[in-house]
mmCIF file of C-alpha atoms in Angstrom:
data_model
loop_
_atom_site.group_PDB
_atom_site.id
_atom_site.type_symbol
_atom_site.label_atom_id
_atom_site.label_comp_id
_atom_site.label_asym_id
_atom_site.label_seq_id
_atom_site.Cartn_x
_atom_site.Cartn_y
_atom_site.Cartn_z
ATOM 1 C CA UNK X 573 21.764 2.587 4.848
ATOM 2 C CA UNK X 574 20.347 0.445 2.638
ATOM 3 C CA UNK X 575 21.127 0.656 -1.309
ATOM 4 C CA UNK X 576 18.293 -0.652 -2.894
ATOM 5 C CA UNK X 577 15.064 -1.498 -0.333
ATOM 6 C CA UNK X 578 12.645 -3.934 -2.839
ATOM 7 C CA UNK X 579 8.825 -3.667 -1.207
ATOM 8 C CA UNK X 580 7.029 -6.855 -2.385
ATOM 9 C CA UNK X 581 8.193 -10.573 -2.620
ATOM 10 C CA UNK X 582 5.998 -11.802 -5.668
ATOM 11 C CA UNK X 583 7.615 -11.995 -8.985
ATOM 12 C CA UNK X 584 8.239 -8.498 -9.612
ATOM 13 C CA UNK X 585 9.972 -8.157 -6.440
ATOM 14 C CA UNK X 586 12.090 -11.197 -6.569
ATOM 15 C CA UNK X 587 13.156 -10.812 -9.946
ATOM 16 C CA UNK X 588 14.326 -7.026 -9.046
ATOM 17 C CA UNK X 589 16.050 -8.855 -5.933
ATOM 18 C CA UNK X 590 17.680 -11.153 -8.259
ATOM 19 C CA UNK X 591 19.083 -8.779 -10.552
ATOM 20 C CA UNK X 592 20.113 -6.373 -7.626
ATOM 21 C CA UNK X 593 22.010 -8.797 -5.751
ATOM 22 C CA UNK X 594 23.761 -10.021 -8.585
ATOM 23 C CA UNK X 595 24.813 -6.333 -9.527
ATOM 24 C CA UNK X 596 26.421 -6.329 -5.833
ATOM 25 C CA UNK X 597 23.757 -4.210 -4.563
ATOM 26 C CA UNK X 598 22.956 -6.062 -1.743
ATOM 27 C CA UNK X 599 18.888 -5.618 -1.415
ATOM 28 C CA UNK X 600 16.733 -5.953 1.270
ATOM 29 C CA UNK X 601 13.414 -7.286 0.105
ATOM 30 C CA UNK X 602 10.260 -6.230 2.643
ATOM 31 C CA UNK X 603 6.847 -8.079 2.302
ATOM 32 C CA UNK X 604 3.389 -9.069 4.364
ATOM 33 C CA UNK X 605 3.123 -12.423 2.270
ATOM 34 C CA UNK X 606 2.018 -13.869 -0.713
ATOM 35 C CA UNK X 607 -0.492 -11.409 -2.262
ATOM 36 C CA UNK X 608 -2.327 -11.573 -5.481
ATOM 37 C CA UNK X 609 -0.477 -15.094 -6.421
ATOM 38 C CA UNK X 610 -2.417 -16.695 -3.421
ATOM 39 C CA UNK X 611 -5.457 -16.731 -6.010
ATOM 40 C CA UNK X 612 -3.567 -18.749 -8.758
ATOM 41 C CA UNK X 613 -4.673 -22.502 -7.964
ATOM 42 C CA UNK X 614 -2.792 -23.774 -11.013
ATOM 43 C CA UNK X 615 0.017 -21.929 -13.641
ATOM 44 C CA UNK X 616 0.626 -22.965 -16.507
ATOM 45 C CA UNK X 617 1.358 -20.219 -19.044
ATOM 46 C CA UNK X 618 4.622 -19.279 -17.614
ATOM 47 C CA UNK X 619 8.431 -20.557 -19.122
ATOM 48 C CA UNK X 620 9.975 -23.680 -17.581
ATOM 49 C CA UNK X 621 7.051 -25.293 -15.989
ATOM 50 C CA UNK X 622 7.271 -28.947 -16.429
ATOM 51 C CA UNK X 623 3.797 -29.198 -14.604
ATOM 52 C CA UNK X 624 1.439 -26.790 -13.525
ATOM 53 C CA UNK X 625 2.221 -24.898 -9.947
ATOM 54 C CA UNK X 626 0.091 -23.349 -7.547
ATOM 55 C CA UNK X 627 0.823 -19.611 -6.721
ATOM 56 C CA UNK X 628 1.767 -20.558 -3.115
ATOM 57 C CA UNK X 629 4.587 -23.166 -4.944
ATOM 58 C CA UNK X 630 5.751 -20.240 -6.912
ATOM 59 C CA UNK X 631 5.876 -18.098 -4.150
ATOM 60 C CA UNK X 632 7.847 -20.056 -1.788
ATOM 61 C CA UNK X 633 10.190 -21.409 -4.440
ATOM 62 C CA UNK X 634 11.198 -17.458 -5.379
ATOM 63 C CA UNK X 635 11.732 -16.515 -1.721
ATOM 64 C CA UNK X 636 13.622 -19.687 -1.703
ATOM 65 C CA UNK X 637 15.666 -18.643 -4.592
ATOM 66 C CA UNK X 638 16.482 -15.233 -3.432
ATOM 67 C CA UNK X 639 17.886 -16.599 0.039
ATOM 68 C CA UNK X 640 20.134 -19.162 -1.824
ATOM 69 C CA UNK X 641 21.644 -15.979 -3.278
ATOM 70 C CA UNK X 642 21.952 -13.885 -0.389
ATOM 71 C CA UNK X 643 19.195 -11.926 -0.625
ATOM 72 C CA UNK X 644 17.982 -10.551 3.213
ATOM 73 C CA UNK X 645 13.912 -10.681 3.290
ATOM 74 C CA UNK X 646 12.252 -9.232 6.335
ATOM 75 C CA UNK X 647 8.343 -9.778 6.812
ATOM 76 C CA UNK X 648 6.923 -6.723 7.875
ATOM 77 C CA UNK X 649 4.455 -4.218 6.983
ATOM 78 C CA UNK X 650 5.663 -0.672 5.209
ATOM 79 C CA UNK X 651 3.487 2.164 6.480
ATOM 80 C CA UNK X 652 4.690 4.909 4.456
ATOM 81 C CA UNK X 653 7.978 6.409 2.490
ATOM 82 C CA UNK X 654 9.365 9.674 3.277
ATOM 83 C CA UNK X 655 12.136 11.694 1.732
ATOM 84 C CA UNK X 656 13.282 12.563 -1.763
ATOM 85 C CA UNK X 657 17.107 12.328 -2.488
ATOM 86 C CA UNK X 658 17.639 9.460 0.281
ATOM 87 C CA UNK X 659 14.397 7.617 1.539
ATOM 88 C CA UNK X 660 13.135 6.634 4.896
ATOM 89 C CA UNK X 661 10.919 3.674 4.656
ATOM 90 C CA UNK X 662 8.331 3.079 7.975
ATOM 91 C CA UNK X 663 7.620 -0.124 8.909
ATOM 92 C CA UNK X 664 6.192 -2.030 11.695
ATOM 93 C CA UNK X 665 9.853 -3.156 12.448
ATOM 94 C CA UNK X 666 11.381 0.224 12.313
ATOM 95 C CA UNK X 667 12.517 2.722 10.082
ATOM 96 C CA UNK X 668 15.110 2.146 7.125
ATOM 97 C CA UNK X 669 17.080 4.402 5.334
ATOM 98 C CA UNK X 670 17.657 3.652 1.838
ATOM 99 C CA UNK X 671 19.138 5.327 -1.462
ATOM 100 C CA UNK X 672 16.640 3.689 -3.786
ATOM 101 C CA UNK X 673 13.382 1.792 -3.374
ATOM 102 C CA UNK X 674 11.497 -0.346 -5.972
ATOM 103 C CA UNK X 675 7.772 -0.899 -5.483
ATOM 104 C CA UNK X 676 6.497 -4.405 -6.234
ATOM 105 C CA UNK X 677 3.377 -5.008 -4.328
ATOM 106 C CA UNK X 678 0.855 -5.530 -6.752
ATOM 107 C CA UNK X 679 -2.217 -3.337 -8.310
ATOM 108 C CA UNK X 680 -4.069 -0.814 -6.885
ATOM 109 C CA UNK X 681 -6.807 -2.098 -4.834
ATOM 110 C CA UNK X 682 -10.616 -1.756 -5.308
ATOM 111 C CA UNK X 683 -12.608 0.412 -3.116
ATOM 112 C CA UNK X 684 -14.378 -1.129 -0.442
ATOM 113 C CA UNK X 685 -18.128 -1.909 -1.362
ATOM 114 C CA UNK X 686 -19.808 0.536 0.700
ATOM 115 C CA UNK X 687 -22.647 2.689 -0.893
ATOM 116 C CA UNK X 688 -21.437 5.910 -1.466
ATOM 117 C CA UNK X 689 -17.753 5.734 -1.552
ATOM 118 C CA UNK X 690 -17.123 6.032 -5.026
ATOM 119 C CA UNK X 691 -19.597 8.487 -5.571
ATOM 120 C CA UNK X 692 -17.781 10.926 -2.947
ATOM 121 C CA UNK X 693 -14.473 10.114 -4.178
ATOM 122 C CA UNK X 694 -12.657 13.582 -4.260
ATOM 123 C CA UNK X 695 -15.601 15.295 -2.390
ATOM 124 C CA UNK X 696 -14.419 14.043 0.775
ATOM 125 C CA UNK X 697 -13.331 10.608 0.535
ATOM 126 C CA UNK X 698 -9.424 10.165 -0.283
ATOM 127 C CA UNK X 699 -6.855 7.669 -0.272
ATOM 128 C CA UNK X 700 -4.098 9.693 1.213
ATOM 129 C CA UNK X 701 -3.897 11.163 4.293
ATOM 130 C CA UNK X 702 -0.557 12.715 3.741
ATOM 131 C CA UNK X 703 -1.797 13.968 0.481
ATOM 132 C CA UNK X 704 -5.148 15.646 1.969
ATOM 133 C CA UNK X 705 -5.166 16.073 5.560
ATOM 134 C CA UNK X 706 -4.023 19.898 4.885
ATOM 135 C CA UNK X 707 -7.616 20.387 3.794
ATOM 136 C CA UNK X 708 -9.200 18.907 6.831
ATOM 137 C CA UNK X 709 -7.366 20.724 9.515
ATOM 138 C CA UNK X 710 -9.613 21.184 12.721
ATOM 139 C CA UNK X 711 -12.590 19.282 11.141
ATOM 140 C CA UNK X 712 -14.104 15.659 12.122
ATOM 141 C CA UNK X 713 -12.452 12.857 9.997
ATOM 142 C CA UNK X 714 -12.953 9.373 9.653
ATOM 143 C CA UNK X 715 -10.301 6.612 8.711
ATOM 144 C CA UNK X 716 -11.320 3.047 7.185
ATOM 145 C CA UNK X 717 -9.179 0.257 8.188
ATOM 146 C CA UNK X 718 -8.344 -2.032 11.128
ATOM 147 C CA UNK X 719 -4.533 -2.606 10.483
ATOM 148 C CA UNK X 720 -1.180 -0.379 11.509
ATOM 149 C CA UNK X 721 -1.506 1.371 7.998
ATOM 150 C CA UNK X 722 -4.812 2.809 9.173
ATOM 151 C CA UNK X 723 -3.406 3.776 12.393
ATOM 152 C CA UNK X 724 -0.395 5.106 10.555
ATOM 153 C CA UNK X 725 -2.993 7.557 8.377
ATOM 154 C CA UNK X 726 -4.837 7.893 11.744
ATOM 155 C CA UNK X 727 -1.667 9.721 13.161
ATOM 156 C CA UNK X 728 -0.679 11.557 10.595
ATOM 157 C CA UNK X 729 -4.400 13.136 10.448
ATOM 158 C CA UNK X 730 -3.906 13.985 14.050
ATOM 159 C CA UNK X 731 -1.327 16.531 13.384
ATOM 160 C CA UNK X 732 -3.811 18.674 11.649
ATOM 161 C CA UNK X 733 -6.968 17.671 13.625
ATOM 162 C CA UNK X 734 -7.708 16.460 17.126
ATOM 163 C CA UNK X 735 -11.016 14.910 16.020
ATOM 164 C CA UNK X 736 -9.903 11.604 14.308
ATOM 165 C CA UNK X 737 -12.030 8.142 14.571
ATOM 166 C CA UNK X 738 -10.427 4.648 12.996
ATOM 167 C CA UNK X 739 -13.717 2.753 11.622
ATOM 168 C CA UNK X 740 -13.133 -1.068 11.359
ATOM 169 C CA UNK X 741 -16.565 -1.843 9.268
ATOM 170 C CA UNK X 742 -17.143 -4.572 11.648
ATOM 171 C CA UNK X 743 -13.441 -6.266 11.193
ATOM 172 C CA UNK X 744 -11.324 -6.638 14.743
ATOM 173 C CA UNK X 745 -8.679 -4.096 15.219
ATOM 174 C CA UNK X 746 -5.162 -5.557 14.619
ATOM 175 C CA UNK X 747 -3.001 -2.740 15.470
ATOM 176 C CA UNK X 748 0.475 -4.011 16.613
ATOM 177 C CA UNK X 749 0.901 -1.194 19.322
ATOM 178 C CA UNK X 750 -1.001 0.761 21.778
ATOM 179 C CA UNK X 751 -2.383 3.967 20.651
ATOM 180 C CA UNK X 752 -4.788 6.656 21.825
ATOM 181 C CA UNK X 753 -6.651 7.213 18.563
ATOM 182 C CA UNK X 754 -10.786 6.634 18.745
ATOM 183 C CA UNK X 755 -12.120 3.278 17.204
ATOM 184 C CA UNK X 756 -15.617 2.203 15.989
ATOM 185 C CA UNK X 757 -15.945 -1.044 15.052
ATOM 186 C CA UNK X 758 -19.391 -1.034 14.008
ATOM 187 C CA UNK X 759 -20.163 -2.099 10.266
ATOM 188 C CA UNK X 760 -20.782 0.761 7.971
ATOM 189 C CA UNK X 761 -24.280 0.803 5.870
ATOM 190 C CA UNK X 762 -23.499 3.873 3.683
ATOM 191 C CA UNK X 763 -21.511 6.976 3.221
ATOM 192 C CA UNK X 764 -23.723 10.443 3.230
ATOM 193 C CA UNK X 765 -23.779 13.818 2.202
ATOM 194 C CA UNK X 766 -24.805 16.191 -0.493
ATOM 195 C CA UNK X 767 -22.344 18.079 -2.594
ATOM 196 C CA UNK X 768 -19.467 16.786 -0.116
ATOM 197 C CA UNK X 769 -19.176 13.846 2.514
ATOM 198 C CA UNK X 770 -21.219 14.756 5.612
ATOM 199 C CA UNK X 771 -20.456 11.287 7.517
ATOM 200 C CA UNK X 772 -21.109 7.614 7.800
ATOM 201 C CA UNK X 773 -24.390 5.730 8.383
ATOM 202 C CA UNK X 774 -23.577 2.813 10.380
ATOM 203 C CA UNK X 775 -25.509 -0.525 11.136
ATOM 204 C CA UNK X 776 -26.099 -1.460 14.960
ATOM 205 C CA UNK X 777 -25.933 -4.582 16.597
ATOM 206 C CA UNK X 778 -30.059 -5.467 16.645
ATOM 207 C CA UNK X 779 -29.582 -7.553 19.491
ATOM 208 C CA UNK X 780 -28.565 -5.259 22.239
ATOM 209 C CA UNK X 781 -31.330 -2.617 20.944
ATOM 210 C CA UNK X 782 -33.816 -1.355 23.075
ATOM 211 C CA UNK X 783 -37.190 -1.389 21.911
ATOM 212 C CA UNK X 784 -37.774 1.239 19.782
ATOM 213 C CA UNK X 785 -34.551 2.175 19.127
ATOM 214 C CA UNK X 786 -32.923 3.292 15.895
ATOM 215 C CA UNK X 787 -31.347 0.290 13.965
ATOM 216 C CA UNK X 788 -28.533 2.660 12.348
ATOM 217 C CA UNK X 789 -26.590 5.402 13.602
ATOM 218 C CA UNK X 790 -24.974 8.367 11.868
ATOM 219 C CA UNK X 791 -21.535 9.487 12.759
ATOM 220 C CA UNK X 792 -20.757 13.535 11.099
ATOM 221 C CA UNK X 793 -17.294 13.168 9.493
ATOM 222 C CA UNK X 794 -16.143 15.988 6.855
ATOM 223 C CA UNK X 795 -13.571 13.674 5.311
ATOM 224 C CA UNK X 796 -13.146 9.798 4.993
ATOM 225 C CA UNK X 797 -9.768 8.731 4.272
ATOM 226 C CA UNK X 798 -9.469 4.629 3.100
ATOM 227 C CA UNK X 799 -6.531 2.567 4.537
ATOM 228 C CA UNK X 800 -7.806 -0.978 4.463
ATOM 229 C CA UNK X 801 -5.160 -3.706 4.511
ATOM 230 C CA UNK X 802 -1.640 -2.679 3.922
ATOM 231 C CA UNK X 803 0.027 0.067 2.029
ATOM 232 C CA UNK X 804 0.136 -0.865 -1.833
ATOM 233 C CA UNK X 805 2.424 0.025 -4.426
ATOM 234 C CA UNK X 806 0.135 2.977 -5.533
ATOM 235 C CA UNK X 807 -1.143 4.179 -2.483
ATOM 236 C CA UNK X 808 2.775 4.869 -1.250
ATOM 237 C CA UNK X 809 3.712 6.227 -4.932
ATOM 238 C CA UNK X 810 0.592 8.711 -4.181
ATOM 239 C CA UNK X 811 1.644 9.618 -1.022
ATOM 240 C CA UNK X 812 5.170 10.441 -2.076
ATOM 241 C CA UNK X 813 4.157 12.521 -4.796
ATOM 242 C CA UNK X 814 4.950 10.595 -8.065
ATOM 243 C CA UNK X 815 2.692 10.875 -10.838
ATOM 244 C CA UNK X 816 0.116 8.286 -11.703
ATOM 245 C CA UNK X 817 -1.551 7.461 -14.950
ATOM 246 C CA UNK X 818 -4.936 8.247 -16.207
ATOM 247 C CA UNK X 819 -6.064 4.628 -14.769
ATOM 248 C CA UNK X 820 -4.374 5.291 -11.500
ATOM 249 C CA UNK X 821 -1.315 3.166 -12.094
ATOM 250 C CA UNK X 822 2.375 4.407 -11.318
ATOM 251 C CA UNK X 823 3.670 6.240 -14.019
ATOM 252 C CA UNK X 824 7.261 4.836 -14.811
ATOM 253 C CA UNK X 825 9.636 5.030 -17.937
ATOM 254 C CA UNK X 826 11.538 2.661 -20.105
ATOM 255 C CA UNK X 827 13.836 2.114 -16.685
ATOM 256 C CA UNK X 828 10.891 1.681 -14.778
ATOM 257 C CA UNK X 829 11.698 4.653 -12.526
ATOM 258 C CA UNK X 830 8.978 7.116 -11.476
ATOM 259 C CA UNK X 831 8.621 10.620 -11.481
ATOM 260 C CA UNK X 832 10.851 10.389 -8.323
ATOM 261 C CA UNK X 833 14.693 9.916 -8.959
ATOM 262 C CA UNK X 834 15.314 6.723 -7.155
ATOM 263 C CA UNK X 835 12.059 5.508 -7.130
ATOM 264 C CA UNK X 836 11.486 2.534 -9.239
ATOM 265 C CA UNK X 837 8.136 0.188 -9.538
ATOM 266 C CA UNK X 838 7.423 -2.880 -11.263
ATOM 267 C CA UNK X 839 4.696 -5.278 -11.637
ATOM 268 C CA UNK X 840 0.956 -4.970 -11.575
ATOM 269 C CA UNK X 841 1.329 -1.290 -10.357
ATOM 270 C CA UNK X 842 2.135 -0.065 -13.373
ATOM 271 C CA UNK X 843 -0.748 -1.504 -15.160
ATOM 272 C CA UNK X 844 -1.013 -3.117 -18.606
ATOM 273 C CA UNK X 845 -0.569 -7.119 -18.894
ATOM 274 C CA UNK X 846 -1.220 -8.050 -15.641
ATOM 275 C CA UNK X 847 0.554 -11.513 -16.080
ATOM 276 C CA UNK X 848 3.821 -13.276 -14.237
ATOM 277 C CA UNK X 849 5.917 -12.916 -17.222
ATOM 278 C CA UNK X 850 5.294 -9.131 -17.484
ATOM 279 C CA UNK X 851 6.147 -8.780 -13.843
ATOM 280 C CA UNK X 852 9.289 -10.791 -13.878
ATOM 281 C CA UNK X 853 10.508 -8.738 -17.137
ATOM 282 C CA UNK X 854 9.593 -5.334 -15.332
ATOM 283 C CA UNK X 855 11.285 -6.526 -12.047
ATOM 284 C CA UNK X 856 14.511 -7.400 -14.017
ATOM 285 C CA UNK X 857 14.346 -3.785 -15.587
ATOM 286 C CA UNK X 858 13.728 -2.297 -12.118
ATOM 287 C CA UNK X 859 16.621 -3.985 -10.350
ATOM 288 C CA UNK X 860 19.283 -3.226 -12.711
ATOM 289 C CA UNK X 861 18.319 0.426 -13.494
ATOM 290 C CA UNK X 862 18.233 0.840 -9.515
ATOM 291 C CA UNK X 863 21.802 -0.674 -9.363
ATOM 292 C CA UNK X 864 22.886 1.815 -12.067
ATOM 293 C CA UNK X 865 21.066 4.791 -10.056
ATOM 294 C CA UNK X 866 22.745 3.932 -6.848
ATOM 295 C CA UNK X 867 26.165 3.589 -8.685
ATOM 296 C CA UNK X 868 25.864 6.693 -10.519
ATOM 297 C CA UNK X 869 24.918 8.602 -7.072
ATOM 298 C CA UNK X 870 28.148 7.475 -5.315
ATOM 299 C CA UNK X 871 30.518 8.131 -8.358
ATOM 300 C CA UNK X 872 29.119 11.569 -8.206
ATOM 301 C CA UNK X 873 30.162 12.056 -4.318
ATOM 302 C CA UNK X 874 34.000 10.752 -5.015
#
């Protein structure tokens, strides 16, 4: 079993890794790539830079620094985390057992630009299959996404209803394994309903329509679960039952610990100043206190 698993390899994740490895915790970092740093063309407002660095350069330097200290790094997509006293991190590379977890994959995502999606949040639109699947047992549900995260959410929903369809919104499916879930690759025109969601209005390919055929199609759905890209820190925390702030960020104390013992968070996912310096600070705090948590836990067993 791992002692500390860190999800994310940006400034917060790598900072956490540096402090946990120096604390003899032998951390494992799991990531899927550069993330928000990719958008930074020139970084000048950070200590120790003789010249501006691109986000990619800073990311690569951080990874190299961590590896030089012996940090293990796994490129895989995290699909979800279960457990309480200890945790099971579900990834595309297999399940990983760990005593503690640090979430450091950046801030919460904006909702996709689909008309109706924000209007029906909490009235049929959900961002957490584990949280809300129970309310849709035996009903027609849709999952928005085209990756393994969407497939994972669809399979969670299959436990309560046989009627599950993944809608990729025109994107090519990028599932890493075979599955039996229905997939619709048409573009979504809007989400419709009255008091609650009733379904998705789809665009059709005009080039293959018969003369007089409708240009849009309506697909009924009682619930729509958004699972775009990979599972972010906020999505994972919500699935696990960790408390969020009013602004939708992960709620942490001064030790960067969430409301679930052993689960820590750092960086943009906790809100506040969205800067590298803040992410590095929070990563170091999370790394130090994750190590203390593991040592206290194991001391109590001896």
